[in-house]
Amino acid sequence: MSELHPLVKDLALILVVAGVVTLIFKKLKQPLVLGYIVAGFVVSPHMPYTMSVVDKADVQSWADIGVIFLLFSLGLDFSFKKILKMGAAPVIAAITIIFCMMFLGFAVGMSFGWSQMDCIFLAGMLAMSSTTIIYKAFDDMGLRQQHFASLVMSVLILEDILAIVMMVMLSSVARGSNPDGGEMLGSVMRIGFFLILWFIVGISVLPMFLRVTRKLINEETLLVVSLGLCCLMAVISTQVGFSSAFGAFVMGSVLAETVEAEKIIKLVEPVKNLFGAIFFVSVGMLVDPAILVEYALPICIIVVTILLGQSIFGSFGYLLSGQTLKTAMKCGFSMAQIGEFAFIIASLGLSLGVISDFLYPVVVTVSVITTFLTPYMIRASEPCYRMLDRRLPKRAIYFLNNITLGHPSGAGAKNNWKSLLTQMAVNTIVYSILSVTVTAVMLTFFLPFIRHLLVGWHWTANFICGFITIVAMSPFLRAMVVKKNHSDEFKALWAESRLNHLPLLFTILVRVVIACSFVFYVFNYLSRFADALIIALAVAVIVLFVLSRGLKHSSIRLERMFIQNLRSRDIEAQMRGRKRRPLYAGHLLDRNIHISEITVPIDSRWIGQTLRQLELRQRFGVHVSSILRGNHHINIPDAHEIIMPSDRLQLIGDDHQLSQLAEALRAEVFAVEEFEHQEMKLRQLLITGSSPLLGISLKDSGIRDRYRCMVVGLEEGKERLSQVPPSRKFRKGDIVWIVGEEANLKELMQ
């Protein structure tokens, strides 16, 4: 019999220990992430009293796969449209918190005398709060329905996105010998270029592919296709100089805009949980008790830095975004911890070999301590606010309540010049990226291929490649020049004043020059014509593109297809009645109330009761505005509407009222019964002379109502059992077949 591979033994040990430890942490109502870390510490070579993992390299490979799937799942929960709809407030809060905490983390590292790269990576780790831990804390404390919780989650989404960008930048910085501002700016530009490119190409191709193959795809094939696309993008990302995790996140964010996103999220969840558990266990395996003792003082100082830094700078960031002091402090105090992204950034630093070995276990320990303190920090926000409210002057409180950079004036928002130039700039950047991509692909891959195919026909190969390249770019170049020239803003500015004519014509000229530059580059690369002739040809080509009606229709069709693909998930949700928040929800905040959605558990005692019987308005002071039931949307339900399992209730109320209702809904559930005692059994009952059923009819016997049993039939020596009419009285010698639970059958047969 062949020997079992050490990897299988290691996985068995990891999963068994992780299962036991996480059950204990679940019982203690602690985050499972901490359970995985503790399990990793238990099976690590640093723990001499327990079995340890044999081959750490193989486990690390699985952990790397776990990071890919974690980031893929994060991308599936992310939506570019949601970020755009958030407005400036979460962006201001997230950027303020990240930059302040990065500066604080770098300063703390330098004060310890650590290396520059250790300080840079420490700054990145301390800047990111844990979405998983905060969400779990809000859920356990019954705070998810409160308004400040939604603000925190919006900022955490942005922090997760910026963490992806930070990982790419840290990789670029780590590979450079002397990181500076220019290199950082170049990294940001490269990230932006590839994000836009992959997003546009993905949205243009993937929804169409899934739509064509929808009848062929079941759950199994959808899972395989989704994970295959994830790994493909991870490979492409590494080939162009980014991390595999970045590529996985991009593919997840693209698939998040498709109709199949909900199915993919459910299918990928078990895979993410498995590999994510292995990743967090591998994190715990790197914790060395000797290092923790040696670096006890830095650990304590970093913990205090996170608690005070997030409380102060986090609150300040939310104040700048337009929140009141009380709300800002509740938000800031909630974010006083680090979590999964700190581990991922630390793993990145170790894999690149640019950070010291001690930094990883130090950060893990800090994360464990701050995670345990998270609920206490959330509870401490209101007492701290009350203390400030008592001690600070009223003028200072008024000033803090009105600090904001998040509400632009109406005049600026309605400025036609600002709107027009913004749209033109976005279009020019997007179409330029697509044109650069077409040019790079054609000149890098197609040109050598066609030259190899047409040996001895060098200029013919160049002409064919150039012609195909220009044709492939033509829809993008035409859209770059023509789009927005007939928009409402352009027409309004043209009619408003003659002084606007020259600037408007200049915007067209600039875009023409940019479009001509692409054509010029291709001609110049593939020919030996004089520059003047190439420029004339480029201008002629662009004019031909602008005048072409066929190209106009092609450009419009491509843009409409992209917009339809981008909106497909929203359209599907609206058609199936899954539209989340009504339009009036934003106006409620001005009156200190907001709308929240809560799902009725399948074991809730509320199921089967009407709204009148539940008396939600009288008990909690909330109003049920809508009930979302499957694909059905019940607006303004009446008092006789019955609550069903998994109903989603849209409720209007303040934070206290909604929290009370959520707590009551969690508490009012049926107790979990032991299913072993609910097994149904079939028994024979012989009616004797002393039987209490003798001479009593079936309907008067109470077998069903009193004993919760059911008469299946009467045995009369026939091939089949005879049915027992309700009025038939039991006689001596009758053999009755009865079905029921064991305890009820025993009681009946006594």
mmCIF file of C-alpha atoms in Angstrom, residues 402-601:
data_model
loop_
_atom_site.group_PDB
_atom_site.id
_atom_site.type_symbol
_atom_site.label_atom_id
_atom_site.label_comp_id
_atom_site.label_asym_id
_atom_site.label_seq_id
_atom_site.Cartn_x
_atom_site.Cartn_y
_atom_site.Cartn_z
ATOM 1 C CA ASN A 402 -20.649 71.482 10.943
ATOM 2 C CA ILE A 403 -17.186 70.532 9.645
ATOM 3 C CA THR A 404 -17.741 69.066 6.187
ATOM 4 C CA LEU A 405 -16.118 68.660 2.823
ATOM 5 C CA GLY A 406 -18.736 66.201 1.610
ATOM 6 C CA HIS A 407 -21.588 68.435 0.439
ATOM 7 C CA PRO A 408 -20.712 70.429 -2.688
ATOM 8 C CA SER A 409 -22.701 73.515 -3.432
ATOM 9 C CA GLY A 410 -25.539 73.275 -5.860
ATOM 10 C CA ALA A 411 -24.078 75.896 -8.180
ATOM 11 C CA GLY A 412 -20.897 73.915 -8.702
ATOM 12 C CA ALA A 413 -22.806 70.697 -9.315
ATOM 13 C CA LYS A 414 -24.927 72.323 -12.010
ATOM 14 C CA ASN A 415 -22.064 74.070 -13.823
ATOM 15 C CA ASN A 416 -22.309 73.131 -17.499
ATOM 16 C CA TRP A 417 -18.603 73.646 -18.118
ATOM 17 C CA LYS A 418 -17.641 71.367 -15.251
ATOM 18 C CA SER A 419 -20.075 68.651 -16.348
ATOM 19 C CA LEU A 420 -19.069 68.829 -20.022
ATOM 20 C CA LEU A 421 -15.312 68.836 -19.420
ATOM 21 C CA THR A 422 -15.590 65.974 -16.924
ATOM 22 C CA GLN A 423 -17.537 63.808 -19.370
ATOM 23 C CA MET A 424 -15.173 64.642 -22.232
ATOM 24 C CA ALA A 425 -12.134 63.832 -20.081
ATOM 25 C CA VAL A 426 -13.587 60.492 -18.983
ATOM 26 C CA ASN A 427 -14.477 59.525 -22.556
ATOM 27 C CA THR A 428 -11.053 60.538 -23.858
ATOM 28 C CA ILE A 429 -9.244 58.527 -21.167
ATOM 29 C CA VAL A 430 -11.392 55.429 -21.684
ATOM 30 C CA TYR A 431 -11.147 55.411 -25.476
ATOM 31 C CA SER A 432 -7.426 56.225 -25.318
ATOM 32 C CA ILE A 433 -6.849 53.187 -23.085
ATOM 33 C CA LEU A 434 -8.759 50.977 -25.515
ATOM 34 C CA SER A 435 -6.803 52.395 -28.474
ATOM 35 C CA VAL A 436 -3.474 51.869 -26.687
ATOM 36 C CA THR A 437 -4.475 48.276 -25.942
ATOM 37 C CA VAL A 438 -5.436 47.560 -29.565
ATOM 38 C CA THR A 439 -2.190 49.094 -30.800
ATOM 39 C CA ALA A 440 -0.048 47.184 -28.290
ATOM 40 C CA VAL A 441 -1.715 43.838 -29.024
ATOM 41 C CA MET A 442 -1.474 44.249 -32.803
ATOM 42 C CA LEU A 443 2.146 45.433 -32.885
ATOM 43 C CA THR A 444 3.351 42.979 -30.237
ATOM 44 C CA PHE A 445 1.590 39.792 -31.319
ATOM 45 C CA PHE A 446 -0.057 40.142 -34.738
ATOM 46 C CA LEU A 447 2.816 41.930 -36.549
ATOM 47 C CA PRO A 448 5.447 39.206 -35.868
ATOM 48 C CA PHE A 449 2.872 36.564 -36.809
ATOM 49 C CA ILE A 450 1.976 38.158 -40.166
ATOM 50 C CA ARG A 451 5.659 38.833 -40.940
ATOM 51 C CA HIS A 452 6.450 35.178 -40.261
ATOM 52 C CA LEU A 453 3.521 34.160 -42.475
ATOM 53 C CA LEU A 454 4.557 36.458 -45.356
ATOM 54 C CA VAL A 455 8.301 35.892 -45.446
ATOM 55 C CA GLY A 456 9.887 38.211 -48.024
ATOM 56 C CA TRP A 457 6.800 40.475 -48.086
ATOM 57 C CA HIS A 458 7.845 42.788 -45.254
ATOM 58 C CA TRP A 459 5.990 45.917 -46.375
ATOM 59 C CA THR A 460 2.881 43.940 -47.321
ATOM 60 C CA ALA A 461 2.792 42.473 -43.821
ATOM 61 C CA ASN A 462 3.248 45.959 -42.345
ATOM 62 C CA PHE A 463 0.396 47.311 -44.494
ATOM 63 C CA ILE A 464 -1.978 44.497 -43.475
ATOM 64 C CA CYS A 465 -1.134 44.933 -39.784
ATOM 65 C CA GLY A 466 -1.501 48.718 -39.959
ATOM 66 C CA PHE A 467 -4.807 48.511 -41.821
ATOM 67 C CA ILE A 468 -6.318 46.043 -39.331
ATOM 68 C CA THR A 469 -5.015 48.106 -36.388
ATOM 69 C CA ILE A 470 -6.582 51.339 -37.687
ATOM 70 C CA VAL A 471 -9.892 49.573 -38.430
ATOM 71 C CA ALA A 472 -9.951 48.003 -34.946
ATOM 72 C CA MET A 473 -9.319 51.414 -33.332
ATOM 73 C CA SER A 474 -11.789 53.281 -35.568
ATOM 74 C CA PRO A 475 -14.915 53.028 -33.315
ATOM 75 C CA PHE A 476 -12.918 54.295 -30.333
ATOM 76 C CA LEU A 477 -11.230 57.154 -32.202
ATOM 77 C CA ARG A 478 -14.492 58.336 -33.719
ATOM 78 C CA ALA A 479 -16.279 58.240 -30.350
ATOM 79 C CA MET A 480 -13.385 60.144 -28.770
ATOM 80 C CA VAL A 481 -13.747 62.999 -31.282
ATOM 81 C CA VAL A 482 -17.531 63.161 -31.760
ATOM 82 C CA LYS A 483 -19.066 62.104 -28.448
ATOM 83 C CA LYS A 484 -20.541 64.946 -26.326
ATOM 84 C CA ASN A 485 -20.358 67.428 -29.238
ATOM 85 C CA HIS A 486 -24.173 67.362 -29.417
ATOM 86 C CA SER A 487 -24.882 67.026 -25.689
ATOM 87 C CA ASP A 488 -27.262 69.339 -23.833
ATOM 88 C CA GLU A 489 -24.359 71.001 -22.014
ATOM 89 C CA PHE A 490 -22.488 71.682 -25.270
ATOM 90 C CA LYS A 491 -25.580 73.168 -26.933
ATOM 91 C CA ALA A 492 -26.421 75.276 -23.864
ATOM 92 C CA LEU A 493 -22.910 76.724 -23.675
ATOM 93 C CA TRP A 494 -22.839 77.391 -27.439
ATOM 94 C CA ALA A 495 -26.141 79.277 -27.269
ATOM 95 C CA GLU A 496 -25.269 81.077 -24.037
ATOM 96 C CA SER A 497 -22.483 83.288 -25.380
ATOM 97 C CA ARG A 498 -20.235 83.771 -28.403
ATOM 98 C CA LEU A 499 -17.288 83.813 -26.018
ATOM 99 C CA ASN A 500 -17.901 80.099 -25.458
ATOM 100 C CA HIS A 501 -17.520 79.199 -29.142
ATOM 101 C CA LEU A 502 -13.712 79.278 -29.244
ATOM 102 C CA PRO A 503 -13.198 77.180 -26.039
ATOM 103 C CA LEU A 504 -15.764 74.645 -27.254
ATOM 104 C CA LEU A 505 -14.025 74.360 -30.630
ATOM 105 C CA PHE A 506 -10.736 73.994 -28.780
ATOM 106 C CA THR A 507 -12.090 70.938 -26.892
ATOM 107 C CA ILE A 508 -12.886 69.337 -30.250
ATOM 108 C CA LEU A 509 -9.435 70.245 -31.626
ATOM 109 C CA VAL A 510 -7.671 68.687 -28.615
ATOM 110 C CA ARG A 511 -9.533 65.419 -29.071
ATOM 111 C CA VAL A 512 -8.811 65.417 -32.806
ATOM 112 C CA VAL A 513 -5.102 65.833 -32.073
ATOM 113 C CA ILE A 514 -5.172 62.959 -29.573
ATOM 114 C CA ALA A 515 -6.971 60.703 -32.076
ATOM 115 C CA CYS A 516 -4.570 61.687 -34.853
ATOM 116 C CA SER A 517 -1.616 60.858 -32.617
ATOM 117 C CA PHE A 518 -2.698 57.207 -32.448
ATOM 118 C CA VAL A 519 -2.954 56.964 -36.229
ATOM 119 C CA PHE A 520 0.347 58.833 -36.589
ATOM 120 C CA TYR A 521 2.092 56.396 -34.246
ATOM 121 C CA VAL A 522 0.908 53.341 -36.199
ATOM 122 C CA PHE A 523 1.897 54.850 -39.572
ATOM 123 C CA ASN A 524 5.242 56.021 -38.229
ATOM 124 C CA TYR A 525 5.985 52.610 -36.692
ATOM 125 C CA LEU A 526 5.158 50.640 -39.841
ATOM 126 C CA SER A 527 6.304 52.964 -42.662
ATOM 127 C CA ARG A 528 9.125 55.300 -43.705
ATOM 128 C CA PHE A 529 6.986 58.178 -44.945
ATOM 129 C CA ALA A 530 7.897 61.754 -44.119
ATOM 130 C CA ASP A 531 6.341 63.162 -40.948
ATOM 131 C CA ALA A 532 4.316 65.731 -42.877
ATOM 132 C CA LEU A 533 2.787 63.026 -45.056
ATOM 133 C CA ILE A 534 2.002 60.850 -42.037
ATOM 134 C CA ILE A 535 0.299 63.776 -40.274
ATOM 135 C CA ALA A 536 -1.778 64.503 -43.379
ATOM 136 C CA LEU A 537 -2.770 60.832 -43.620
ATOM 137 C CA ALA A 538 -3.683 60.750 -39.923
ATOM 138 C CA VAL A 539 -5.921 63.815 -40.248
ATOM 139 C CA ALA A 540 -7.539 62.396 -43.381
ATOM 140 C CA VAL A 541 -8.242 59.094 -41.619
ATOM 141 C CA ILE A 542 -9.846 60.842 -38.621
ATOM 142 C CA VAL A 543 -12.012 63.018 -40.930
ATOM 143 C CA LEU A 544 -13.063 59.853 -42.776
ATOM 144 C CA PHE A 545 -13.978 58.225 -39.464
ATOM 145 C CA VAL A 546 -16.085 61.229 -38.409
ATOM 146 C CA LEU A 547 -17.998 61.310 -41.712
ATOM 147 C CA SER A 548 -18.616 57.547 -41.853
ATOM 148 C CA ARG A 549 -22.239 56.656 -41.050
ATOM 149 C CA GLY A 550 -21.487 52.966 -40.787
ATOM 150 C CA LEU A 551 -18.788 53.645 -38.216
ATOM 151 C CA LYS A 552 -21.201 55.914 -36.339
ATOM 152 C CA HIS A 553 -23.758 53.125 -36.034
ATOM 153 C CA SER A 554 -21.064 50.629 -34.977
ATOM 154 C CA SER A 555 -19.781 52.987 -32.284
ATOM 155 C CA ILE A 556 -23.285 53.610 -30.929
ATOM 156 C CA ARG A 557 -24.079 49.890 -30.964
ATOM 157 C CA LEU A 558 -20.916 49.037 -28.993
ATOM 158 C CA GLU A 559 -21.672 51.708 -26.400
ATOM 159 C CA ARG A 560 -25.291 50.596 -25.997
ATOM 160 C CA MET A 561 -24.200 46.971 -25.604
ATOM 161 C CA PHE A 562 -21.724 47.975 -22.883
ATOM 162 C CA ILE A 563 -24.340 50.020 -20.998
ATOM 163 C CA GLN A 564 -26.880 47.193 -21.260
ATOM 164 C CA ASN A 565 -24.344 44.697 -19.901
ATOM 165 C CA LEU A 566 -23.438 47.094 -17.087
ATOM 166 C CA ARG A 567 -27.084 47.534 -16.096
ATOM 167 C CA SER A 568 -28.145 43.897 -16.604
ATOM 168 C CA ARG A 569 -28.005 42.977 -12.911
ATOM 169 C CA ASP A 570 -29.991 46.059 -11.868
ATOM 170 C CA ILE A 571 -32.588 45.403 -14.579
ATOM 171 C CA GLU A 572 -32.926 41.759 -13.500
ATOM 172 C CA ALA A 573 -33.272 42.789 -9.832
ATOM 173 C CA GLN A 574 -35.933 45.349 -10.700
ATOM 174 C CA MET A 575 -37.896 42.884 -12.842
ATOM 175 C CA ARG A 576 -37.843 40.308 -10.013
ATOM 176 C CA GLY A 577 -38.793 42.799 -7.325
ATOM 177 C CA ARG A 578 -35.402 42.744 -5.590
ATOM 178 C CA LYS A 579 -34.763 46.482 -5.754
ATOM 179 C CA ARG A 580 -33.354 47.202 -2.327
ATOM 180 C CA ARG A 581 -34.012 50.749 -1.184
ATOM 181 C CA PRO A 582 -36.842 53.062 -2.279
ATOM 182 C CA LEU A 583 -35.990 56.494 -3.674
ATOM 183 C CA TYR A 584 -37.362 58.361 -0.644
ATOM 184 C CA ALA A 585 -34.923 56.627 1.745
ATOM 185 C CA GLY A 586 -32.316 59.374 1.468
ATOM 186 C CA HIS A 587 -34.745 62.088 2.592
ATOM 187 C CA LEU A 588 -35.520 60.368 5.904
ATOM 188 C CA LEU A 589 -32.094 61.107 7.390
ATOM 189 C CA ASP A 590 -32.974 64.770 7.767
ATOM 190 C CA ARG A 591 -35.630 63.735 10.283
ATOM 191 C CA ASN A 592 -33.384 61.461 12.369
ATOM 192 C CA ILE A 593 -35.019 58.302 11.000
ATOM 193 C CA HIS A 594 -33.924 55.969 8.238
ATOM 194 C CA ILE A 595 -35.041 52.870 6.401
ATOM 195 C CA SER A 596 -33.582 49.441 7.134
ATOM 196 C CA GLU A 597 -34.189 45.967 5.800
ATOM 197 C CA ILE A 598 -34.389 42.864 7.977
ATOM 198 C CA THR A 599 -35.005 39.228 7.019
ATOM 199 C CA VAL A 600 -37.434 37.030 8.977
ATOM 200 C CA PRO A 601 -35.652 33.786 10.037
#
